[in-house]
Coordinates of C-alpha atoms and ligand atoms in Angstrom, one line a residue:
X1 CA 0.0 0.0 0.0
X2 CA 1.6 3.6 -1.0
X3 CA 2.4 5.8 1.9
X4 CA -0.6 7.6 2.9
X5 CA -0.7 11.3 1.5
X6 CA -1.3 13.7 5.0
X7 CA -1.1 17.2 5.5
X8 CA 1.0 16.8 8.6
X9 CA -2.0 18.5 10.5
X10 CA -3.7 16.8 13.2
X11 CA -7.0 14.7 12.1
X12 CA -9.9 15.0 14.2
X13 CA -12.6 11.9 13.1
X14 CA -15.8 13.1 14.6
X15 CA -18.7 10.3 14.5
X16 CA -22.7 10.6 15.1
X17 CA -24.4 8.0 16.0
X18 CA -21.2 6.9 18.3
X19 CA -23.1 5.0 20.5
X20 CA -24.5 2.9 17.8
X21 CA -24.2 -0.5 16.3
X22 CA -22.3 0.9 13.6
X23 CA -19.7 2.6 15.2
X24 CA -18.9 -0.3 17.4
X25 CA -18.7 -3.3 15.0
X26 CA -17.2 -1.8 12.3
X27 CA -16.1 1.3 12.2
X28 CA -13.9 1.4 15.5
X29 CA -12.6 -2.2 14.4
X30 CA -11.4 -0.5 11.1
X31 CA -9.9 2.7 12.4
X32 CA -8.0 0.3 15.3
X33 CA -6.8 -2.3 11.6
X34 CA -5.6 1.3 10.5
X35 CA -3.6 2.4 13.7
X36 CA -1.9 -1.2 13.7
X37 CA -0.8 -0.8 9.8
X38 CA 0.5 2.6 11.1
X39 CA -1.7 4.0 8.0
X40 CA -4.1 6.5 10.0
X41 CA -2.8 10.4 9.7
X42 CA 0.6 10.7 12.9
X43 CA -1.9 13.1 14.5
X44 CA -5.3 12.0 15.2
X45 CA -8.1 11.8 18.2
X46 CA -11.8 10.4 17.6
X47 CA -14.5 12.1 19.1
X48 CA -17.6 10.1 19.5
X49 CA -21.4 11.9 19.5
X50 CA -24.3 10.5 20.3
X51 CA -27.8 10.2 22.0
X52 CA -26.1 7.7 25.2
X53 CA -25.1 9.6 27.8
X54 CA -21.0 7.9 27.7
X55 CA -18.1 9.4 29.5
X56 CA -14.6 8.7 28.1
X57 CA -14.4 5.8 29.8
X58 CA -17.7 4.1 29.6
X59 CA -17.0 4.3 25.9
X60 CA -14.0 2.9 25.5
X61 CA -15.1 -0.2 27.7
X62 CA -18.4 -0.6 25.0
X63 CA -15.9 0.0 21.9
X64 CA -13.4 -2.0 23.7
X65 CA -16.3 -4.7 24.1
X66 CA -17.2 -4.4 20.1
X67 CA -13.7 -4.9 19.6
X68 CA -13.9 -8.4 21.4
X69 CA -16.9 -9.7 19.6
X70 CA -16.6 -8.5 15.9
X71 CA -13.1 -7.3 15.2
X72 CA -12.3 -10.8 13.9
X73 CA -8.6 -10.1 14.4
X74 CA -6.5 -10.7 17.5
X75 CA -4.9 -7.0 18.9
X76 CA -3.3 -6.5 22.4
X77 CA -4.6 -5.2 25.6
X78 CA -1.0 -2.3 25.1
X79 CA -2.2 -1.4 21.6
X80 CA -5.4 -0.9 22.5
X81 CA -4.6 1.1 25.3
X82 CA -2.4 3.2 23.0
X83 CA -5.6 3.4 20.3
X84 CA -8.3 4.1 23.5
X85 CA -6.1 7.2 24.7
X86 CA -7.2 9.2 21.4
X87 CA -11.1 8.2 21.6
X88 CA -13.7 10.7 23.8
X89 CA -17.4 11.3 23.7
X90 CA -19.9 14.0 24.3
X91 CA -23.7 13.5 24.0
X92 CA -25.6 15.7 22.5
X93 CA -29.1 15.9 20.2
X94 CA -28.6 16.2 16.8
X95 CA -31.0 18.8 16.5
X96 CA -29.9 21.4 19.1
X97 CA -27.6 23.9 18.2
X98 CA -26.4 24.4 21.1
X99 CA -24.6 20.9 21.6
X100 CA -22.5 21.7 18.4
X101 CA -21.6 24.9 19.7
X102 CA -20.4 22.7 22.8
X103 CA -18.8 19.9 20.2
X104 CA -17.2 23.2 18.3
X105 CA -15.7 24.6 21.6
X106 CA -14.4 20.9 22.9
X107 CA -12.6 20.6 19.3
X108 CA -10.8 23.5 19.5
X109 CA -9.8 22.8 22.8
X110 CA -7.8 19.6 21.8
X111 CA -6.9 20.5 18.6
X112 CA -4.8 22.9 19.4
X113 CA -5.0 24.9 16.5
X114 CA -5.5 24.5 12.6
X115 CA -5.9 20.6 12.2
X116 CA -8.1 18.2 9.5
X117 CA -12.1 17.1 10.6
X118 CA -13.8 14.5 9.5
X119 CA -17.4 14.0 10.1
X120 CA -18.8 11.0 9.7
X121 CA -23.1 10.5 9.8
X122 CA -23.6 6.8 11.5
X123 CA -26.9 7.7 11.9
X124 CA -30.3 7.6 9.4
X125 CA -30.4 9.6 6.9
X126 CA -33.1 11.6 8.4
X127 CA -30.5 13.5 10.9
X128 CA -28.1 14.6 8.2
X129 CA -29.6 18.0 7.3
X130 CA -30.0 18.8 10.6
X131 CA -26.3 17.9 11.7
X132 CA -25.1 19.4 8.6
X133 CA -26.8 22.7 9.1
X134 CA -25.6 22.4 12.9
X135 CA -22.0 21.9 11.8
X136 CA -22.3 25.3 9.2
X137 CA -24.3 27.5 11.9
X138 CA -21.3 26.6 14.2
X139 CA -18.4 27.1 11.7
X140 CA -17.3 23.9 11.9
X141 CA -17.2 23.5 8.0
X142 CA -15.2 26.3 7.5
X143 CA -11.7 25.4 6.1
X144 CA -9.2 27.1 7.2
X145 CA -6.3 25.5 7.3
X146 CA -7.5 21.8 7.4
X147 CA -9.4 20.0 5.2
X148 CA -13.6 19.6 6.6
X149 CA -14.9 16.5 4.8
X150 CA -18.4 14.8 5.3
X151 CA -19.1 10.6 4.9
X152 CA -22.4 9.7 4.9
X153 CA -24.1 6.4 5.0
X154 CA -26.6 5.0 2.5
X155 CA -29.2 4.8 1.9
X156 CA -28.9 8.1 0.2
X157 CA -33.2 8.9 0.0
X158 CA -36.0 6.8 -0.5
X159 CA -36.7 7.6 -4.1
X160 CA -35.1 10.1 -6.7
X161 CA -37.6 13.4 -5.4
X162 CA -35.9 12.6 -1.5
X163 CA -32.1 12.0 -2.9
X164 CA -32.6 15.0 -5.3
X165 CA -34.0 17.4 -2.0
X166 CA -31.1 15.2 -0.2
X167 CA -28.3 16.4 -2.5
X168 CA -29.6 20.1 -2.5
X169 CA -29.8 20.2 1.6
X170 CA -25.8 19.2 1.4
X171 CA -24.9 21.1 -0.8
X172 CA -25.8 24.5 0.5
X173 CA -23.2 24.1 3.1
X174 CA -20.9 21.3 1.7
X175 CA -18.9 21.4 -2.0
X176 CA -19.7 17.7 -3.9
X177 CA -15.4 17.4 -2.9
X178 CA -16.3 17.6 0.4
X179 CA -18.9 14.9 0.4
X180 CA -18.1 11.2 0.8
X181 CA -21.4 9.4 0.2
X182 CA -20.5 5.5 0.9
X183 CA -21.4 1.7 -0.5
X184 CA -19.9 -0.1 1.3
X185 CA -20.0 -2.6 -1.2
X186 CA -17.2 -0.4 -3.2
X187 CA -14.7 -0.7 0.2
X188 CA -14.8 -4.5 -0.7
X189 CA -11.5 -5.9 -2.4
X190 CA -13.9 -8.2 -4.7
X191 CA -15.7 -5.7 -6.0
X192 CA -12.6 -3.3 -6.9
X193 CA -11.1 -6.4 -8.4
X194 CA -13.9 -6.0 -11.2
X195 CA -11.9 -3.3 -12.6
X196 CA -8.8 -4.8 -12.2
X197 CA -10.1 -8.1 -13.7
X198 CA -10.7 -6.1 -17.0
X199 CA -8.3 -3.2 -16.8
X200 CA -5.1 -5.2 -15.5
X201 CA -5.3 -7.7 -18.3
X202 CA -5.1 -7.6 -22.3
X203 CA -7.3 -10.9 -22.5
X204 CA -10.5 -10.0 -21.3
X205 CA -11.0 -6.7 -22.8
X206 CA -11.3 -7.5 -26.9
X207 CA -14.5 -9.8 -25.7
X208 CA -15.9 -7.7 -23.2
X209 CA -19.0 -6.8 -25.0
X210 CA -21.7 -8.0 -27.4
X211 CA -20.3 -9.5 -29.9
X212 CA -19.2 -12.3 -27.8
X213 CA -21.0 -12.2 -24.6
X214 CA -24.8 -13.8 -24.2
X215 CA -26.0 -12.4 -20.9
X216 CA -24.6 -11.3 -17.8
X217 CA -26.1 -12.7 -14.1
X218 CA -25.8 -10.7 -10.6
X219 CA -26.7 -12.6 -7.8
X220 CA -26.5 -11.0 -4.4
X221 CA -28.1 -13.3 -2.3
X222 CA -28.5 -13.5 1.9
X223 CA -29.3 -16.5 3.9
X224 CA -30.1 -14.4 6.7
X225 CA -33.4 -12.5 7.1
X226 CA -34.5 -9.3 8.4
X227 CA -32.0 -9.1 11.7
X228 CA -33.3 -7.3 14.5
X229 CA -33.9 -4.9 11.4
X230 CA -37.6 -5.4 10.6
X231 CA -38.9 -1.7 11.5
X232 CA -36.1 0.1 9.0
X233 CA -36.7 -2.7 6.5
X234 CA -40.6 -2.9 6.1
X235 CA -40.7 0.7 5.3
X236 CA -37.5 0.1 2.6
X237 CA -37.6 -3.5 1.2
X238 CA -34.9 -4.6 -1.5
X239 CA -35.0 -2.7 -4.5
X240 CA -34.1 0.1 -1.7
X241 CA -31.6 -2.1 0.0
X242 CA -29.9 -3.6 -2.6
X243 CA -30.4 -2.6 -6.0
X244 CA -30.5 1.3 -6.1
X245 CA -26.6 0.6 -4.2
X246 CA -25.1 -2.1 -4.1
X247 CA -26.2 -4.1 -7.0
X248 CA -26.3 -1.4 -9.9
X249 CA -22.8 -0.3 -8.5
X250 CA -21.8 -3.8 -9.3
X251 CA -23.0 -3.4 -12.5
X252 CA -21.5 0.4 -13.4
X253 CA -18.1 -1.6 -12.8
X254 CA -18.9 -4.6 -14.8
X255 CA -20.3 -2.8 -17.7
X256 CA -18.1 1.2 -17.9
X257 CA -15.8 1.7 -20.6
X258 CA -11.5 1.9 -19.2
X259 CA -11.8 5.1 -17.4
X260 CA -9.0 7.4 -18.7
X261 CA -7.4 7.5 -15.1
X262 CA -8.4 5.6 -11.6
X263 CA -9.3 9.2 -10.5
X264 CA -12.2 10.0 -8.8
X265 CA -13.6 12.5 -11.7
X266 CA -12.5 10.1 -14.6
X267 CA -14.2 6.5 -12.9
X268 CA -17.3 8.2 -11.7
X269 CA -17.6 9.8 -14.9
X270 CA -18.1 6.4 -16.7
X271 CA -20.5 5.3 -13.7
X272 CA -22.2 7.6 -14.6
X273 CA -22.4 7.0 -18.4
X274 CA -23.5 3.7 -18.0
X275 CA -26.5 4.1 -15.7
X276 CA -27.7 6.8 -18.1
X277 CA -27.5 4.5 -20.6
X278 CA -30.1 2.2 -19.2
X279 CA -33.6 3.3 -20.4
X280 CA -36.2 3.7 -17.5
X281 CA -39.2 1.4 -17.8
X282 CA -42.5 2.0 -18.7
X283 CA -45.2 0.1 -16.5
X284 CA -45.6 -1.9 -18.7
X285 CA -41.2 -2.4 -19.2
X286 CA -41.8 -3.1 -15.2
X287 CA -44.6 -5.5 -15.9
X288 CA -42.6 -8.2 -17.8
X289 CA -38.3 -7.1 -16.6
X290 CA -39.0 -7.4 -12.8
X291 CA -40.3 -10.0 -10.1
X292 CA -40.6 -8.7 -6.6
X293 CA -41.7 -11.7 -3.8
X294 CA -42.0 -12.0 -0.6
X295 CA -40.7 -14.9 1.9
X296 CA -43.4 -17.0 3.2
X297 CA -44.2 -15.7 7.1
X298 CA -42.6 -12.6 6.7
X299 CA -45.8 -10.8 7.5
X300 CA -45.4 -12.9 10.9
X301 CA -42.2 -11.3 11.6
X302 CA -42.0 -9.1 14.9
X303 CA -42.5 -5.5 13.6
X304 CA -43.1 -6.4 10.2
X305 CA -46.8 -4.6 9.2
X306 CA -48.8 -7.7 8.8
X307 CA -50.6 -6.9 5.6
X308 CA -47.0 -5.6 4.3
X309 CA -45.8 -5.9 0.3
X310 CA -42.7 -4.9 1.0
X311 CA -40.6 -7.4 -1.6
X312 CA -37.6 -9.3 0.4
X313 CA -36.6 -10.4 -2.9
X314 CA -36.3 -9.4 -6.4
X315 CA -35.5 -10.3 -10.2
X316 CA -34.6 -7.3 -12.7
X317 CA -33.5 -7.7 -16.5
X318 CA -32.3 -4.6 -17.7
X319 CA -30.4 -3.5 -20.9
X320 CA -27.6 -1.1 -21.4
X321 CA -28.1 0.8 -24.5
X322 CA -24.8 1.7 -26.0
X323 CA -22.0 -0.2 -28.4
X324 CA -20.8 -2.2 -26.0
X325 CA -24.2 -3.8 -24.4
X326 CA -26.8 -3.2 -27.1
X327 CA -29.1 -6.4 -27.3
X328 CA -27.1 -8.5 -24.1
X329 CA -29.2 -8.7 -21.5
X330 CA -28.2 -8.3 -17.6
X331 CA -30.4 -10.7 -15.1
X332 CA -29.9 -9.3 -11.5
X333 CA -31.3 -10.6 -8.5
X334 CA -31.0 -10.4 -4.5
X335 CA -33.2 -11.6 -1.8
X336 CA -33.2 -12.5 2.1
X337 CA -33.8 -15.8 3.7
X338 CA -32.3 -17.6 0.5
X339 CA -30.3 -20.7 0.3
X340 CA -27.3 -19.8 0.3
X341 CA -25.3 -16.6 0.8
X342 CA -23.4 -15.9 -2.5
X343 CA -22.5 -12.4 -4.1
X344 CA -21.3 -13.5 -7.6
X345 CA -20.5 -12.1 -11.6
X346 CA -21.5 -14.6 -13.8
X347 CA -20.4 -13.4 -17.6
X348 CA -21.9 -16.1 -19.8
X349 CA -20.1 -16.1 -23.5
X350 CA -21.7 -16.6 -26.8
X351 CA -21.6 -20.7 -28.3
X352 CA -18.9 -21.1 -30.9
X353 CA -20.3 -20.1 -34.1
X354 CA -20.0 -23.3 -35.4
X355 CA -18.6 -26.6 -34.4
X356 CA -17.2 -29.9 -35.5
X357 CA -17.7 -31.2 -32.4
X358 CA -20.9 -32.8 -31.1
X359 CA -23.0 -30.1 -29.4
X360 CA -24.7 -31.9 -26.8
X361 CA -21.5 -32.2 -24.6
X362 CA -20.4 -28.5 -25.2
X363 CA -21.0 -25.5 -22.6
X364 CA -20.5 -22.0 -23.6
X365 CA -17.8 -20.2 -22.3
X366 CA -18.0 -18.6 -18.2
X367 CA -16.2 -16.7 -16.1
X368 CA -17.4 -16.3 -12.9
X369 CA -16.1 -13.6 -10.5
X370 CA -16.8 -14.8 -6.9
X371 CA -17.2 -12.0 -4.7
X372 CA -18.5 -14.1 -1.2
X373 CA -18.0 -15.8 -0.1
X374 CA -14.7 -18.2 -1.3
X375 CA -13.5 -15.5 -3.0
X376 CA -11.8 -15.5 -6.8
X377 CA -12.4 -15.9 -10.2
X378 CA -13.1 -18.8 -12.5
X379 CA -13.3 -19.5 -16.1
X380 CA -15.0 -22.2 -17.7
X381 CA -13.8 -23.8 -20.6
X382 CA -14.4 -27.0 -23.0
X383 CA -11.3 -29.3 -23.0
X384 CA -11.5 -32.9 -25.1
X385 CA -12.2 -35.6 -22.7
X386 CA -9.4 -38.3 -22.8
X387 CA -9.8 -41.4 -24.2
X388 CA -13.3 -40.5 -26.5
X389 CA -12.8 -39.6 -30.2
X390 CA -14.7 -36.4 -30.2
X391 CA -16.6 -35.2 -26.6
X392 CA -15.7 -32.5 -24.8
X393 CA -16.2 -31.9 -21.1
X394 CA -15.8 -28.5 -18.7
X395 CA -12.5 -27.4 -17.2
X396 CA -12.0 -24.7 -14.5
X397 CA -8.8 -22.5 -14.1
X398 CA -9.1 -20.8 -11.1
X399 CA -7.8 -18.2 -9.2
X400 CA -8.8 -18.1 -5.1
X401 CA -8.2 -15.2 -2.4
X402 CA -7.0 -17.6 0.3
X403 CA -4.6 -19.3 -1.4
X404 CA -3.0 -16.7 -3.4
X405 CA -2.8 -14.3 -0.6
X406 CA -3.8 -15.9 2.7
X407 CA -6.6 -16.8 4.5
X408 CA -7.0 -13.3 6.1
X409 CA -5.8 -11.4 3.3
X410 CA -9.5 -9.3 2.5
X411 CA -9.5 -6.3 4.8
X412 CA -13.3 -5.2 6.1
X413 CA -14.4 -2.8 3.5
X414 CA -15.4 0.1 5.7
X415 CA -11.5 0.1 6.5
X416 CA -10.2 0.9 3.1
X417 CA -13.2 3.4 2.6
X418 CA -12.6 5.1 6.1
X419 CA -8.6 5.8 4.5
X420 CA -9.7 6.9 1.7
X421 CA -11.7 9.4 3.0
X422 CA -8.8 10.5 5.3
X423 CA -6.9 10.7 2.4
X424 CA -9.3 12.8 0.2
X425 CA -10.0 10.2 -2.4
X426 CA -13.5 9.9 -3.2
X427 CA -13.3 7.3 -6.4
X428 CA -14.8 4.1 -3.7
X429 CA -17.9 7.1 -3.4
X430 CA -20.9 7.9 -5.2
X431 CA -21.3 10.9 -6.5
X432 CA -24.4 13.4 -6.7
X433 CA -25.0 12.7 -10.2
X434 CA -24.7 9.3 -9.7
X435 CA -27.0 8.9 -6.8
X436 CA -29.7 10.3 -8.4
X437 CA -29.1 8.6 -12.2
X438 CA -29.4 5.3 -10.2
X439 CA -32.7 6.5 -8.5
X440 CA -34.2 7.1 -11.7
X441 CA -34.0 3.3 -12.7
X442 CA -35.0 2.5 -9.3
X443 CA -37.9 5.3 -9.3
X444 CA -40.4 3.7 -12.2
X445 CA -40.1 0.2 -10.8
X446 CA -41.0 1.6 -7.6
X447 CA -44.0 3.2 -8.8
X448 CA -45.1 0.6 -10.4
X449 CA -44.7 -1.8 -8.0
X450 CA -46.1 0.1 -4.9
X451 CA -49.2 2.2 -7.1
X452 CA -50.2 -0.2 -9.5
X453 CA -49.3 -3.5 -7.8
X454 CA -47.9 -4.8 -10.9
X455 CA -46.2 -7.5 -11.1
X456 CA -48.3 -9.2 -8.8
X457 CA -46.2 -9.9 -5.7
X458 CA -45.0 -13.8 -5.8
X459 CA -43.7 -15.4 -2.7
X460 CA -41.2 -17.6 -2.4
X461 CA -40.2 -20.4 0.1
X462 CA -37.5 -19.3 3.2
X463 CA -34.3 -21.6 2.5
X464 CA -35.1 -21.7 -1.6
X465 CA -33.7 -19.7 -4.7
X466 CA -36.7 -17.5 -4.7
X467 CA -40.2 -17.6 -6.6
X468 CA -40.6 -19.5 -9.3
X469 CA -41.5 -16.0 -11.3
X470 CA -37.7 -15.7 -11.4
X471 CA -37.2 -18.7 -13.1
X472 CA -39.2 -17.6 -15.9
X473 CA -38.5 -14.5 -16.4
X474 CA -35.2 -16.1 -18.1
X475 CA -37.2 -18.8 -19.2
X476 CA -38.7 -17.0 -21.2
X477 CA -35.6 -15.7 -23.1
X478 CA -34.6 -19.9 -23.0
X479 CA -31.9 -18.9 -20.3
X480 CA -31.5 -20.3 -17.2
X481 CA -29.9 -19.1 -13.6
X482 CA -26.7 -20.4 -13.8
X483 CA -25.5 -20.4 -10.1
X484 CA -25.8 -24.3 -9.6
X485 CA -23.0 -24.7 -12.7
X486 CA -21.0 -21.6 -11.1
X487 CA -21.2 -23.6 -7.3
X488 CA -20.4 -26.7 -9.1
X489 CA -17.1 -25.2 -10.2
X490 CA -16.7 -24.6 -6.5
X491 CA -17.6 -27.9 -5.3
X492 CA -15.6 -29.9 -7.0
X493 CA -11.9 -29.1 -5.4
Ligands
BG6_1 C1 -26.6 -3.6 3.6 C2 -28.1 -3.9 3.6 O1 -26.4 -2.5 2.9 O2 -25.9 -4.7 3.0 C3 -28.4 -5.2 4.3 O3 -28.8 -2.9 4.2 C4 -27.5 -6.3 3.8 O4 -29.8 -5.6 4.3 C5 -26.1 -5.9 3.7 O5 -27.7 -7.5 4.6 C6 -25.3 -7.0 2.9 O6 -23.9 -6.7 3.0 P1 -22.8 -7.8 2.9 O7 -21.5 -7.0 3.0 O8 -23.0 -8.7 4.1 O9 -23.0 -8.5 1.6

């Protein structure tokens, strides 16, 4: 990893929603993973905010507790004590201007004078206008000297009219290079290694589009359920969850043209290009390219609105209208309470034009990029089988995480995204544009989903692959989900 690029200032990392869930299992774990690679800024203190009334201590002992249970790393008791002597806490009420002035004051205080902040919003999306707006009427976004940078957590609105109003409220006291809106899907090293998949390598390139590729399949599928989570999720459900981040960020990387640098202007530039080249549907576009179910019993689910139809899963084919995509399709689909957890790529080539050999014993070409679990990349390929005159049978070469770089090589990805921000590099971030261009797919199927009830809402069995609605939608193009062949490539080391 290059040395990381400071001002020499101190950093202050300010977090609300400190006393949350968040903070503790993943954010504290990452920042401690960046103290022991010596990679956070020489200078630095945390200051935690939240609704909990904490003194410094108390909140050490719960962070110090989080570490314990969902680090996943072994640290010792002197390190920690090292890493605990910069944290501190101050409660306050997000909405009350007077406990920023009281955050402002405590800041300068310890700082010392000019020095780098960070703020970072653990909390719903609903509190960041009002922190933002507390942080400007208290002059805390002012720089002068250091560098005043925002992260915010997703989701990013609830539709394209809330993300849109979002963007504006932000913006009136925040430059877009100021804002670090995150996915945490981007921090993850499989994810990036899309990019580096095509744009590290001469082979994959020259058939990285229509002319030699069928269909493309995203699966992001959860074996767990709704988590303790059932009051935030109800209201959202998964095109929310899932799609509108996560999955169509997925696809801005398998599908953008070689961005000119691995700047954050140049890659978020072609992000952008290739959500805007995906049409909108119609209702009717909604009608026959989507599926949206339900798991059977999740209306019995504590919290969970009992004649709810909010989807736990969903199917989406969507086409990318330029050069490179015209005509291929792109199947995507994610749900909770499914088989099996599995986040994977599957590119599916074209047949061979033409063959000599006999068909029936031939698959078409597929690479598989694995990005949970068992980490990697596969491709699929026809070899003769020995000892016949003329058959043909499937081959694998394979490349795995664990044992090409060890079994804990993959850092957690909110640590790589919490660096970045330090460092002031927003390419792992979505941009405004972005945001919103990906709201505007999302928007239509919403509507029609939620207004006109179309497609009806299919339910599917807990422990399955989803509703049989799924199935047909590729069915009906005489394609098939093609996870069982991708775990079969898996299975058989
Ligand atoms: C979150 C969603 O953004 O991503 C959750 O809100 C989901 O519902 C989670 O479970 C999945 O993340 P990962 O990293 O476990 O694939």
């Amino acid at each position: 990893m290059n040395t990381p690029l400071y001002n020499g200032l101190l950093t202050t990392i300010v977090i609300f929603g400190a006393s949350g869930d968040l903070t503790q299992r993943k954010l504290i774990p990452s920042l401690f993973n960046l103290f022991h690679k010596r990679r956070t800024p020489k200078k630095f203190q945390i200051f935690g905010f939240g609704g909990t009334a904490f003194t410094d201590e108390q909140f050490r002992e719960h962070l110090h507790k989080g570490m314990q249970e969902f680090a996943g790393y072994e640290f010792t008791d002197e390190e920690w004590t090292v890493f605990a002597s910069s944290l501190h806490y101050t409660s306050g009420k997000y909405t009350e201007t007077s406990d920023f002035q009281n955050l402002a004051e405590m800041l300068t205080v310890s700082e010392e004078g000019e020095a780098n902040r960070l703020f970072y919003m653990a909390v719903p999306p609903t509190l960041f206008p009002a922190i933002i707006d507390n942080l400007d009427a208290t002059g805390q976004l002012v720089e002068n000297g250091g560098w005043r940078r925002v992260v915010l957590e997703k989701p990013f609105g609830t539709d394209l009219a809330s993300a849109v109003e979002l963007n504006k409220q932000v913006h009136k006291a925040l430059h877009e290079n100021q804002i670090y809106r995150i996915d945490h899907y981007l921090g993850k090293e499989t994810v990036q290694n899309i990019l580096f998949t095509r744009f590290a390598n001469t082979i994959f390139e020259p058939i990285w589009n229509r002319n030699y590729i069928d269909h493309v399949q995203i699966t992001v599928s959860e074996k767990v359920g709704l988590e303790h989570r059932a009051g935030f999720y109800d209201g959202v459900g998964v095109l929310r969850d899932m799609f509108q981040n996560h999955i169509l960020q997925i696809l801005t990387l398998v599908a953008m043209e070689p961005p000119a640098s691995f700047s954050a202007s140049h890659l978020r530039n072609e992000k952008v290009k290739v959500l805007s080249a995906i049409t909108p549907m119609t209702p009717e576009q909604v009608a026959v390219n989507t599926v949206r179910a339900q798991y059977k019993g999740y209306r019995n689910e504590e919290k969970v609105n009992p004649k709810s139809t909010t989807p736990t899963y969903a199917a989406l084919r969507l086409y990318i209208n330029n050069w490179r995509w015209k005509g291929v399709p792109f199947y995507l689909r994610s749900g909770k309470n499914i088989a099996e957890k599995q986040t994977q790529i599957i590119i599916q080539f074209k047949e061979p034009p033409t063959t000599m050999f006999p068909m029936q014993t031939m698959k078409p070409n597929m690479l598989v990029l694995y990005l949970q679990p068992d980490e990697g990349v596969h491709l699929r390929f026809e070899a003769k089988a020995p000892d016949t005159v003329n058959e043909t049978r499937s081959v694998d070469m394979e490349f795995h995480y664990e044992s090409a770089f060890g079994k804990s090589a993959i850092p957690e990805s909110y640590e790589r995204l919490l660096l970045d921000a330090l460092q002031g590099d927003a390419s792992l971030f979505t941009r405004a544009d972005e945001v919103e261009t990906a709201w505007s797919l999302i928007d239509p199927i919403l509507q029609t989903w939620e207004t006109h009830q179309t497609p009806p809402l299919a339910v599917y069995k807990p422990g399955s692959w989803g509703p049989p609605e799924a199935y047909d939608l590729l069915a009906r193009d005489g394609r098939r989900w093609l996870n069982e062949e991708a775990s079969r490539l898996l299975d058989k080391e």
